[in-house]
Tab-separated table of C-alpha atoms and ligand atoms in Angstrom:
chain	number	residue	atom	x	y	z
B	1	UNK	CA	-75.588	-106.148	-149.268
B	2	UNK	CA	-74.077	-102.688	-149.267
B	3	UNK	CA	-70.541	-102.215	-147.958
B	4	UNK	CA	-70.245	-99.481	-145.393
B	5	UNK	CA	-67.399	-96.985	-145.012
B	6	UNK	CA	-67.460	-94.847	-141.871
B	7	UNK	CA	-65.168	-91.823	-141.634
B	8	UNK	CA	-64.517	-90.014	-138.338
B	9	UNK	CA	-63.871	-86.305	-138.915
B	10	UNK	CA	-64.627	-83.756	-141.631
B	11	UNK	CA	-61.364	-81.846	-141.529
B	12	UNK	CA	-58.943	-81.787	-144.435
B	13	UNK	CA	-58.202	-85.513	-144.219
B	14	UNK	CA	-61.766	-86.631	-143.500
B	15	UNK	CA	-63.344	-84.494	-146.230
B	16	UNK	CA	-60.880	-85.687	-148.882
B	17	UNK	CA	-61.182	-89.276	-147.693
B	18	UNK	CA	-64.948	-89.053	-148.249
B	19	UNK	CA	-64.603	-87.512	-151.710
B	20	UNK	CA	-61.879	-89.977	-152.741
B	21	UNK	CA	-63.946	-92.902	-151.483
B	22	UNK	CA	-66.978	-91.713	-153.458
B	23	UNK	CA	-64.820	-91.284	-156.555
B	24	UNK	CA	-63.264	-94.744	-156.222
B	25	UNK	CA	-66.705	-96.324	-155.878
B	26	UNK	CA	-67.808	-94.421	-158.999
B	27	UNK	CA	-64.682	-95.474	-160.959
B	28	UNK	CA	-65.361	-99.107	-160.049
B	29	UNK	CA	-69.016	-98.749	-161.088
B	30	UNK	CA	-70.015	-99.645	-157.514
B	31	UNK	CA	-71.528	-96.409	-156.216
B	32	UNK	CA	-74.777	-98.222	-155.410
B	33	UNK	CA	-72.936	-100.914	-153.459
B	34	UNK	CA	-70.975	-98.657	-151.102
B	35	UNK	CA	-72.389	-96.342	-148.448
B	36	UNK	CA	-70.076	-93.611	-147.141
B	37	UNK	CA	-70.861	-91.927	-143.840
B	38	UNK	CA	-68.890	-89.061	-142.287
B	39	UNK	CA	-69.347	-88.470	-138.565
B	40	UNK	CA	-68.267	-85.087	-137.210
B	41	UNK	CA	-69.831	-82.408	-135.013
B	42	UNK	CA	-70.718	-80.221	-137.995
B	43	UNK	CA	-70.656	-80.568	-141.792
B	44	UNK	CA	-68.125	-77.792	-142.198
B	45	UNK	CA	-64.428	-77.683	-143.005
B	46	UNK	CA	-62.777	-75.588	-140.328
B	47	UNK	CA	-59.809	-73.695	-141.705
B	48	UNK	CA	-57.433	-74.366	-138.809
B	49	UNK	CA	-54.355	-73.145	-140.732
B	50	UNK	CA	-55.956	-69.678	-140.936
B	51	UNK	CA	-57.048	-69.240	-137.339
B	52	UNK	CA	-54.148	-66.927	-136.475
B	53	UNK	CA	-55.582	-64.364	-138.906
B	54	UNK	CA	-57.353	-61.202	-137.793
B	55	UNK	CA	-60.491	-61.639	-139.907
B	56	UNK	CA	-62.332	-64.876	-139.180
B	57	UNK	CA	-64.888	-64.712	-141.976
B	58	UNK	CA	-65.056	-67.662	-144.368
B	59	UNK	CA	-63.281	-69.996	-141.948
B	60	UNK	CA	-65.942	-72.719	-141.981
B	61	UNK	CA	-67.104	-73.531	-145.518
B	62	UNK	CA	-70.169	-75.768	-145.580
B	63	UNK	CA	-69.740	-79.369	-146.670
B	64	UNK	CA	-73.404	-80.438	-146.735
B	65	UNK	CA	-74.057	-79.630	-150.426
B	66	UNK	CA	-70.715	-81.140	-151.470
B	67	UNK	CA	-71.385	-84.373	-149.598
B	68	UNK	CA	-74.881	-84.547	-151.096
B	69	UNK	CA	-73.459	-84.029	-154.600
B	70	UNK	CA	-71.183	-87.084	-154.258
B	71	UNK	CA	-73.609	-89.244	-152.269
B	72	UNK	CA	-71.905	-89.027	-148.868
B	73	UNK	CA	-74.073	-89.039	-145.728
B	74	UNK	CA	-73.141	-86.813	-142.784
B	75	UNK	CA	-73.999	-87.665	-139.188
B	76	UNK	CA	-73.716	-84.709	-136.810
B	77	UNK	CA	-72.046	-86.047	-133.698
B	78	UNK	CA	-68.869	-87.472	-132.274
B	79	UNK	CA	-67.382	-90.912	-132.208
B	80	UNK	CA	-66.785	-91.933	-128.627
B	81	UNK	CA	-65.312	-95.388	-129.003
B	82	UNK	CA	-63.888	-97.654	-131.693
B	83	UNK	CA	-64.818	-101.323	-131.255
B	84	UNK	CA	-62.392	-102.680	-133.822
B	85	UNK	CA	-62.924	-106.354	-132.961
B	86	UNK	CA	-66.675	-105.996	-133.661
B	87	UNK	CA	-66.244	-103.514	-136.524
B	88	UNK	CA	-68.421	-100.788	-135.162
B	89	UNK	CA	-68.028	-97.331	-133.634
B	90	UNK	CA	-70.068	-95.775	-130.839
B	91	UNK	CA	-71.510	-92.417	-131.866
B	92	UNK	CA	-73.051	-89.697	-129.712
B	93	UNK	CA	-75.174	-87.485	-131.924
B	94	UNK	CA	-75.334	-83.750	-131.261
B	95	UNK	CA	-78.881	-84.195	-129.879
B	96	UNK	CA	-77.536	-86.670	-127.299
B	97	UNK	CA	-78.827	-89.825	-129.004
B	98	UNK	CA	-76.405	-92.744	-128.995
B	99	UNK	CA	-75.973	-95.340	-131.730
B	100	UNK	CA	-73.493	-97.883	-132.998
B	101	UNK	CA	-72.422	-97.646	-136.619
B	102	UNK	CA	-71.135	-100.842	-138.214
B	103	UNK	CA	-68.458	-100.626	-140.845
B	104	UNK	CA	-66.654	-102.699	-143.422
B	105	UNK	CA	-63.881	-100.108	-143.439
B	106	UNK	CA	-63.343	-97.348	-140.866
B	107	UNK	CA	-61.202	-94.261	-141.493
B	108	UNK	CA	-59.939	-92.372	-138.447
B	109	UNK	CA	-59.419	-88.705	-139.398
B	110	UNK	CA	-60.078	-86.863	-136.151
B	111	UNK	CA	-57.067	-84.553	-136.386
B	112	UNK	CA	-55.172	-83.000	-133.525
B	113	UNK	CA	-55.414	-80.436	-130.801
B	114	UNK	CA	-53.103	-78.052	-128.992
B	115	UNK	CA	-51.441	-79.573	-125.937
B	116	UNK	CA	-52.676	-78.202	-122.608
B	117	UNK	CA	-50.099	-79.059	-119.918
B	118	UNK	CA	-50.886	-78.530	-116.226
B	119	UNK	CA	-49.650	-74.938	-116.105
B	120	UNK	CA	-51.491	-72.999	-113.368
B	121	UNK	CA	-53.962	-70.564	-114.914
B	122	UNK	CA	-53.787	-72.043	-118.416
B	123	UNK	CA	-57.465	-73.003	-118.577
B	124	UNK	CA	-58.715	-69.815	-116.885
B	125	UNK	CA	-56.580	-67.086	-118.416
B	126	UNK	CA	-55.150	-68.171	-121.759
B	127	UNK	CA	-56.483	-68.178	-125.289
B	128	UNK	CA	-55.525	-70.265	-128.296
B	129	UNK	CA	-56.013	-70.353	-132.052
B	130	UNK	CA	-56.340	-74.117	-132.378
B	131	UNK	CA	-60.070	-74.473	-133.034
B	132	UNK	CA	-62.528	-72.034	-134.599
B	133	UNK	CA	-64.517	-71.341	-131.413
B	134	UNK	CA	-61.249	-70.631	-129.560
B	135	UNK	CA	-60.084	-68.186	-132.233
B	136	UNK	CA	-63.494	-66.474	-132.084
B	137	UNK	CA	-63.181	-66.184	-128.288
B	138	UNK	CA	-59.764	-64.550	-128.703
B	139	UNK	CA	-61.151	-62.153	-131.295
B	140	UNK	CA	-64.009	-61.095	-128.962
B	141	UNK	CA	-61.481	-60.538	-126.168
B	142	UNK	CA	-59.201	-58.420	-128.376
B	143	UNK	CA	-62.155	-56.334	-129.603
B	144	UNK	CA	-63.089	-55.671	-125.987
B	145	UNK	CA	-59.625	-54.363	-125.014
B	146	UNK	CA	-60.441	-50.703	-125.788
B	147	UNK	CA	-63.111	-50.868	-123.045
B	148	UNK	CA	-60.402	-51.474	-120.448
B	149	UNK	CA	-58.344	-48.684	-118.895
B	150	UNK	CA	-55.115	-47.989	-120.763
B	151	UNK	CA	-52.200	-49.946	-119.255
B	152	UNK	CA	-49.077	-51.803	-120.290
B	153	UNK	CA	-50.853	-55.122	-119.702
B	154	UNK	CA	-53.835	-54.117	-121.847
B	155	UNK	CA	-51.555	-53.406	-124.793
B	156	UNK	CA	-49.416	-56.539	-124.410
B	157	UNK	CA	-49.886	-59.994	-125.914
B	158	UNK	CA	-47.723	-62.908	-124.775
B	159	UNK	CA	-47.547	-65.874	-127.115
B	160	UNK	CA	-46.353	-69.104	-125.570
B	161	UNK	CA	-44.551	-71.272	-128.116
B	162	UNK	CA	-42.411	-70.146	-131.023
B	163	UNK	CA	-43.268	-72.833	-133.580
B	164	UNK	CA	-45.276	-72.301	-136.788
B	165	UNK	CA	-48.476	-71.270	-135.060
B	166	UNK	CA	-46.726	-69.060	-132.508
B	167	UNK	CA	-44.748	-67.210	-135.173
B	168	UNK	CA	-47.759	-66.655	-137.436
B	169	UNK	CA	-49.879	-65.465	-134.529
B	170	UNK	CA	-47.130	-63.184	-133.192
B	171	UNK	CA	-46.203	-61.467	-136.446
B	172	UNK	CA	-49.878	-60.807	-137.237
B	173	UNK	CA	-50.513	-59.374	-133.773
B	174	UNK	CA	-48.879	-55.898	-133.744
B	175	UNK	CA	-51.011	-54.677	-136.680
B	176	UNK	CA	-54.049	-56.472	-135.322
B	177	UNK	CA	-53.636	-54.752	-131.948
B	178	UNK	CA	-53.074	-51.340	-133.496
B	179	UNK	CA	-56.192	-51.766	-135.648
B	180	UNK	CA	-58.151	-52.297	-132.417
B	181	UNK	CA	-56.356	-49.962	-129.980
B	182	UNK	CA	-55.445	-47.165	-132.375
B	183	UNK	CA	-52.505	-46.669	-134.719
B	184	UNK	CA	-50.571	-44.663	-132.101
B	185	UNK	CA	-51.015	-47.230	-129.333
B	186	UNK	CA	-47.789	-48.530	-127.828
B	187	UNK	CA	-48.315	-52.250	-128.315
B	188	UNK	CA	-46.054	-55.073	-127.168
B	189	UNK	CA	-45.934	-58.657	-128.461
B	190	UNK	CA	-43.642	-61.196	-126.771
B	191	UNK	CA	-42.992	-64.816	-127.759
B	192	UNK	CA	-41.793	-67.129	-124.959
B	193	UNK	CA	-40.246	-70.455	-125.927
B	194	UNK	CA	-38.227	-73.238	-124.278
B	195	UNK	CA	-35.996	-73.469	-127.358
B	196	UNK	CA	-32.879	-71.319	-127.797
B	197	UNK	CA	-34.567	-69.307	-130.599
B	198	UNK	CA	-38.007	-68.593	-131.958
B	199	UNK	CA	-38.582	-70.928	-134.914
B	200	UNK	CA	-35.890	-73.299	-133.664
B	201	UNK	CA	-37.845	-76.347	-134.881
B	202	UNK	CA	-37.775	-74.973	-138.432
B	203	UNK	CA	-33.998	-75.467	-138.536
B	204	UNK	CA	-31.064	-73.112	-139.105
B	205	UNK	CA	-31.631	-72.222	-142.784
B	206	UNK	CA	-34.759	-70.039	-142.496
B	207	UNK	CA	-33.893	-68.714	-139.014
B	208	UNK	CA	-32.205	-65.452	-140.121
B	209	UNK	CA	-35.244	-64.632	-142.276
B	210	UNK	CA	-37.640	-65.341	-139.412
B	211	UNK	CA	-35.563	-63.239	-137.026
B	212	UNK	CA	-35.511	-60.349	-139.507
B	213	UNK	CA	-39.297	-60.520	-139.844
B	214	UNK	CA	-39.823	-60.639	-136.072
B	215	UNK	CA	-37.581	-57.570	-135.695
B	216	UNK	CA	-39.373	-55.626	-138.418
B	217	UNK	CA	-42.778	-56.501	-137.023
B	218	UNK	CA	-41.610	-55.396	-133.574
B	219	UNK	CA	-42.059	-58.818	-131.933
B	220	UNK	CA	-39.864	-59.516	-128.879
B	221	UNK	CA	-38.746	-62.958	-127.821
B	222	UNK	CA	-37.799	-64.655	-124.573
B	223	UNK	CA	-35.921	-67.823	-125.569
B	224	UNK	CA	-34.668	-70.774	-123.493
B	225	UNK	CA	-37.422	-70.098	-121.003
B	226	UNK	CA	-40.948	-71.159	-120.273
B	227	UNK	CA	-44.182	-69.855	-118.815
B	228	UNK	CA	-44.671	-71.374	-115.359
B	229	UNK	CA	-47.991	-69.715	-114.502
B	230	UNK	CA	-50.655	-67.607	-116.184
B	231	UNK	CA	-52.573	-65.023	-114.177
B	232	UNK	CA	-55.351	-62.579	-114.947
B	233	UNK	CA	-52.802	-59.825	-115.500
B	234	UNK	CA	-49.938	-61.630	-117.203
B	235	UNK	CA	-47.486	-64.525	-117.096
B	236	UNK	CA	-44.774	-65.730	-114.759
B	237	UNK	CA	-41.730	-67.039	-116.580
B	238	UNK	CA	-39.128	-69.588	-115.522
B	239	UNK	CA	-36.762	-67.119	-113.833
B	240	UNK	CA	-39.639	-65.881	-111.664
B	241	UNK	CA	-40.104	-62.582	-113.486
B	242	UNK	CA	-43.516	-61.446	-114.736
B	243	UNK	CA	-44.668	-60.017	-118.039
B	244	UNK	CA	-47.843	-57.973	-117.589
B	245	UNK	CA	-50.290	-58.970	-120.338
B	246	UNK	CA	-54.069	-59.005	-120.656
B	247	UNK	CA	-53.775	-61.489	-123.503
B	248	UNK	CA	-51.885	-64.776	-123.361
B	249	UNK	CA	-52.080	-67.132	-126.329
B	250	UNK	CA	-50.980	-70.727	-125.854
B	251	UNK	CA	-49.540	-72.357	-129.006
B	252	UNK	CA	-47.054	-74.825	-127.529
B	253	UNK	CA	-47.389	-78.277	-129.056
B	254	UNK	CA	-49.943	-80.371	-130.926
B	255	UNK	CA	-51.189	-83.819	-130.048
B	256	UNK	CA	-53.204	-86.369	-132.010
B	257	UNK	CA	-56.889	-86.695	-131.144
B	258	UNK	CA	-57.322	-89.134	-128.205
B	259	UNK	CA	-59.360	-91.640	-130.280
B	260	UNK	CA	-56.034	-92.734	-131.813
B	261	UNK	CA	-55.029	-94.111	-128.401
B	262	UNK	CA	-57.949	-96.575	-128.504
B	263	UNK	CA	-56.475	-98.690	-131.288
B	264	UNK	CA	-53.151	-100.158	-132.358
B	265	UNK	CA	-49.776	-99.780	-130.741
B	266	UNK	CA	-46.454	-97.982	-131.167
B	267	UNK	CA	-47.927	-94.470	-131.029
B	268	UNK	CA	-45.296	-91.750	-131.442
B	269	UNK	CA	-44.628	-88.883	-129.023
B	270	UNK	CA	-47.476	-86.879	-130.623
B	271	UNK	CA	-49.924	-89.731	-130.021
B	272	UNK	CA	-50.035	-90.634	-133.724
B	273	UNK	CA	-50.593	-94.190	-134.874
B	274	UNK	CA	-48.006	-95.692	-137.254
B	275	UNK	CA	-49.571	-96.801	-140.543
B	276	UNK	CA	-48.473	-99.029	-143.418
B	277	UNK	CA	-47.856	-97.567	-146.915
B	278	UNK	CA	-51.596	-97.863	-147.675
B	279	UNK	CA	-52.477	-96.039	-144.427
B	280	UNK	CA	-53.861	-99.114	-142.683
B	281	UNK	CA	-53.307	-99.456	-138.971
B	282	UNK	CA	-51.186	-102.606	-138.563
B	283	UNK	CA	-52.887	-105.190	-136.388
B	284	UNK	CA	-56.255	-103.415	-136.517
B	285	UNK	CA	-58.279	-105.076	-139.280
B	286	UNK	CA	-60.340	-102.845	-141.608
B	287	UNK	CA	-59.114	-99.565	-140.076
B	288	UNK	CA	-57.366	-96.762	-141.948
B	289	UNK	CA	-55.743	-93.841	-140.149
B	290	UNK	CA	-55.127	-90.518	-141.872
B	291	UNK	CA	-54.293	-86.834	-141.420
B	292	UNK	CA	-52.886	-85.624	-138.098
B	293	UNK	CA	-53.639	-88.903	-136.303
B	294	UNK	CA	-51.385	-90.894	-138.662
B	295	UNK	CA	-47.647	-91.358	-138.538
B	296	UNK	CA	-46.974	-92.025	-142.220
B	297	UNK	CA	-43.719	-92.235	-144.174
B	298	UNK	CA	-43.703	-89.643	-146.970
B	299	UNK	CA	-40.772	-91.195	-148.873
B	300	UNK	CA	-38.098	-93.907	-148.658
B	301	UNK	CA	-35.604	-91.576	-146.985
B	302	UNK	CA	-37.027	-91.716	-143.485
B	303	UNK	CA	-39.164	-88.571	-143.637
B	304	UNK	CA	-42.538	-88.691	-141.921
B	305	UNK	CA	-45.637	-86.591	-142.597
B	306	UNK	CA	-45.884	-83.483	-140.436
B	307	UNK	CA	-49.089	-82.674	-138.602
B	308	UNK	CA	-49.972	-80.331	-141.433
B	309	UNK	CA	-52.722	-79.475	-143.818
B	310	UNK	CA	-50.320	-80.096	-146.675
B	311	UNK	CA	-49.999	-83.745	-145.688
B	312	UNK	CA	-53.572	-84.192	-144.453
B	313	UNK	CA	-54.988	-83.372	-147.905
B	314	UNK	CA	-53.024	-86.167	-149.604
B	315	UNK	CA	-53.300	-88.593	-146.720
B	316	UNK	CA	-57.074	-88.185	-146.812
B	317	UNK	CA	-57.348	-88.881	-150.527
B	318	UNK	CA	-55.200	-92.010	-150.284
B	319	UNK	CA	-57.041	-93.424	-147.254
B	320	UNK	CA	-60.458	-92.835	-148.835
B	321	UNK	CA	-59.441	-94.374	-152.137
B	322	UNK	CA	-57.797	-97.422	-150.540
B	323	UNK	CA	-60.700	-98.126	-148.187
B	324	UNK	CA	-62.984	-98.537	-151.204
B	325	UNK	CA	-60.337	-100.101	-153.454
B	326	UNK	CA	-59.862	-102.917	-150.963
B	327	UNK	CA	-63.601	-103.653	-150.982
B	328	UNK	CA	-64.176	-103.486	-154.749
B	329	UNK	CA	-60.919	-105.016	-155.997
B	330	UNK	CA	-59.137	-101.949	-157.376
B	331	UNK	CA	-55.323	-101.865	-156.926
B	332	UNK	CA	-54.290	-100.151	-153.680
B	333	UNK	CA	-52.408	-96.854	-153.918
B	334	UNK	CA	-49.333	-96.381	-151.691
B	335	UNK	CA	-49.077	-93.004	-149.969
B	336	UNK	CA	-46.047	-90.981	-151.103
B	337	UNK	CA	-45.404	-87.260	-150.822
B	338	UNK	CA	-41.697	-86.659	-151.434
B	339	UNK	CA	-41.960	-82.900	-151.966
B	340	UNK	CA	-42.164	-80.961	-148.720
B	341	UNK	CA	-42.707	-77.208	-148.634
B	342	UNK	CA	-43.665	-74.674	-145.998
B	343	UNK	CA	-45.228	-71.253	-146.317
B	344	UNK	CA	-44.989	-69.257	-143.108
B	345	UNK	CA	-46.994	-66.063	-142.720
B	346	UNK	CA	-44.886	-63.296	-141.208
B	347	UNK	CA	-47.432	-60.523	-140.830
B	348	UNK	CA	-46.649	-57.130	-142.329
B	349	UNK	CA	-43.178	-58.351	-143.336
B	350	UNK	CA	-44.682	-60.811	-145.837
B	351	UNK	CA	-44.313	-64.595	-145.865
B	352	UNK	CA	-41.544	-67.143	-146.185
B	353	UNK	CA	-41.820	-70.029	-148.638
B	354	UNK	CA	-39.314	-72.880	-148.295
B	355	UNK	CA	-38.702	-76.146	-150.105
B	356	UNK	CA	-37.230	-79.382	-148.762
B	357	UNK	CA	-36.996	-80.801	-145.260
B	358	UNK	CA	-34.021	-78.490	-144.603
B	359	UNK	CA	-36.272	-75.573	-145.628
B	360	UNK	CA	-34.291	-73.841	-148.347
B	361	UNK	CA	-35.586	-70.295	-148.729
B	362	UNK	CA	-37.347	-69.821	-152.084
B	363	UNK	CA	-39.698	-66.839	-151.688
B	364	UNK	CA	-39.795	-64.043	-149.130
B	365	UNK	CA	-41.740	-60.848	-148.350
B	366	UNK	CA	-44.426	-59.883	-150.924
B	367	UNK	CA	-43.754	-62.866	-153.198
B	368	UNK	CA	-44.078	-65.249	-150.293
B	369	UNK	CA	-47.202	-63.429	-149.110
B	370	UNK	CA	-48.904	-63.730	-152.501
B	371	UNK	CA	-48.385	-67.489	-152.336
B	372	UNK	CA	-49.603	-67.672	-148.713
B	373	UNK	CA	-52.746	-65.754	-149.612
B	374	UNK	CA	-53.423	-68.126	-152.522
B	375	UNK	CA	-52.920	-71.163	-150.262
B	376	UNK	CA	-55.083	-69.742	-147.479
B	377	UNK	CA	-57.929	-68.455	-149.618
B	378	UNK	CA	-58.060	-70.936	-152.504
B	379	UNK	CA	-55.902	-74.054	-152.444
B	380	UNK	CA	-57.041	-75.548	-149.170
B	381	UNK	CA	-60.764	-74.815	-149.691
B	382	UNK	CA	-63.229	-77.554	-150.639
B	383	UNK	CA	-64.094	-77.994	-154.311
B	384	UNK	CA	-67.362	-76.651	-155.735
B	385	UNK	CA	-70.380	-78.726	-154.693
B	386	UNK	CA	-70.687	-80.743	-157.864
B	387	UNK	CA	-69.554	-84.266	-158.536
B	388	UNK	CA	-67.293	-83.574	-161.520
B	389	UNK	CA	-65.315	-80.853	-159.708
B	390	UNK	CA	-64.996	-82.970	-156.587
B	391	UNK	CA	-63.862	-86.115	-158.394
B	392	UNK	CA	-61.368	-84.138	-160.489
B	393	UNK	CA	-59.393	-83.293	-157.341
B	394	UNK	CA	-60.095	-86.489	-155.409
B	395	UNK	CA	-57.669	-88.809	-157.192
B	396	UNK	CA	-55.282	-90.497	-154.771
B	397	UNK	CA	-52.204	-89.114	-156.562
B	398	UNK	CA	-53.472	-85.525	-156.707
B	399	UNK	CA	-50.992	-83.281	-154.882
B	400	UNK	CA	-51.153	-79.512	-154.574
B	401	UNK	CA	-47.701	-77.986	-154.386
B	402	UNK	CA	-46.373	-74.778	-155.939
R	501	FAD	C1	-53.159	-71.836	-136.190
R	501	FAD	C2	-52.773	-72.993	-137.049
R	501	FAD	C3	-51.977	-72.771	-138.171
R	501	FAD	C4	-51.628	-73.826	-139.001
R	501	FAD	N1	-50.873	-73.559	-140.106
R	501	FAD	C5	-50.613	-74.549	-140.968
R	501	FAD	C6	-49.899	-74.261	-142.177
R	501	FAD	O1	-49.492	-73.124	-142.439
R	501	FAD	N2	-49.683	-75.279	-143.030
R	501	FAD	C7	-50.115	-76.562	-142.776
R	501	FAD	O2	-49.897	-77.438	-143.611
R	501	FAD	N3	-50.785	-76.858	-141.625
R	501	FAD	C8	-51.035	-75.883	-140.730
R	501	FAD	N4	-51.722	-76.172	-139.565
R	501	FAD	C9	-52.049	-77.586	-139.252
R	501	FAD	C10	-53.334	-78.048	-139.923
R	501	FAD	O3	-54.406	-77.204	-139.601
R	501	FAD	C11	-53.643	-79.464	-139.493
R	501	FAD	O4	-52.521	-80.272	-139.725
R	501	FAD	C12	-54.847	-79.995	-140.267
R	501	FAD	O5	-55.998	-79.290	-139.874
R	501	FAD	C13	-55.010	-81.483	-140.060
R	501	FAD	O6	-56.115	-81.930	-140.761
R	501	FAD	P1	-56.958	-83.166	-140.214
R	501	FAD	O7	-58.074	-83.371	-141.176
R	501	FAD	O8	-56.064	-84.295	-139.900
R	501	FAD	O9	-57.536	-82.676	-138.808
R	501	FAD	P2	-58.495	-81.462	-138.434
R	501	FAD	O10	-58.424	-80.377	-139.435
R	501	FAD	O11	-58.140	-81.161	-137.019
R	501	FAD	O12	-59.951	-82.090	-138.508
R	501	FAD	C14	-60.381	-83.035	-137.549
R	501	FAD	C15	-61.850	-83.320	-137.746
R	501	FAD	O13	-62.246	-84.340	-136.827
R	501	FAD	C16	-63.404	-83.925	-136.115
R	501	FAD	N5	-63.424	-84.666	-134.846
R	501	FAD	C17	-62.623	-84.504	-133.768
R	501	FAD	N6	-62.943	-85.410	-132.821
R	501	FAD	C18	-63.950	-86.166	-133.325
R	501	FAD	C19	-64.693	-87.278	-132.851
R	501	FAD	N7	-64.465	-87.798	-131.638
R	501	FAD	N8	-65.663	-87.814	-133.645
R	501	FAD	C20	-65.881	-87.299	-134.882
R	501	FAD	N9	-65.212	-86.256	-135.386
R	501	FAD	C21	-64.261	-85.693	-134.627
R	501	FAD	C22	-63.239	-82.422	-136.031
R	501	FAD	O14	-64.454	-81.782	-135.706
R	501	FAD	C23	-62.760	-82.134	-137.453
R	501	FAD	O15	-63.846	-82.173	-138.344
R	501	FAD	C24	-52.074	-75.144	-138.699
R	501	FAD	C25	-52.861	-75.379	-137.576
R	501	FAD	C26	-53.212	-74.322	-136.746
R	501	FAD	C27	-54.083	-74.590	-135.540
């Protein structure tokens, strides 16, 4: 009887898990004995790391032909529940039909989402760049701004949260606004953050570079504060003052997909499930957890994978390989990713490339930007839809770092 692998999610981790699983089955000469099914709303890889960009073309490369080339089946729908004791998942297909899918190994790769705290007006009046449809909604709103009467609020964007996403969105925004409102328009972009500085979570080493870029891009910041309410015409901040703004973009915090809460224990403050070195969920037989839903050690020094594309790519490959390896008797591959880098887009200033967990500055401005463009337009894209190309990059120890 065929063994069945079910993968939830076709993001970076889910896609690579599927390709790595197909490769492992091929390497073991067991392709005919293993069925691999990916369940996700659509057979596309959504380029979440690029959703702060102005142009949203090419943000959802198709995965159908690639999956077909490696013998992976895609089911268009969502997993609603994981019945780990009975080894099946409950699926709601996009057409509303419900079914249970049995598995011999299940891989949870459902990613993360921006946190939406109970701030008054958040749901009604804010935008975000977390998912493709949200970024498209923001883009439609920005394109419509010229149809509104000229005002300070019309020309102002407030970005809530000064982490990676907030900084990338903010530094892109002045040029993006001027392209829409006219090069002479007086535009204003303000980042509001609880922390004492924008980019605080990135540590002290890159902070002067980030602050220089914010200054040059003309981005203001309100630090050690928070947005307490969002209204149609702007935001109220912690001291009771208001910033008039027709556009408010919420970027504060990421949380693991809620399916992770259905299994295991010891979830971290982001809702991620701790995994063993092979990315298995301890105490949950036959379940692997990968990408943004996994809390995985990257090395022996106490570092843990970030909720990042960089880690999701490797985590996916290892989970996919191991799920099949366990079934066909190949040696398991421990997850390890000791090199940590970041490449932060800083709009017209350029980009900042750092190495190490303390983020030593390696490339800035145009040099950093050239690397960011290569990452965003080539490195994180799916391989060509043929088996050889896919398997070439689907080895569990394949790591893409500069
Ligand atoms: C604006 C922005 C900028 C970023 N910049 C960077 C960066 O510069 N560098 C970096 O490394 N990372 C960056 N990230 C983070 C990166 O995008 C994520 O860490 C990465 O997408 C995680 O990959 P994943 O496969 O775990 O999850 P995702 O990419 O979120 O994919 C999750 C998949 O699961 C599917 N899914 C969800 N729920 C279900 C369900 N119930 N059933 C079935 N399928 C489901 C989704 O449709 C999707 O296919 C950025 C993120 C954002 C939003």
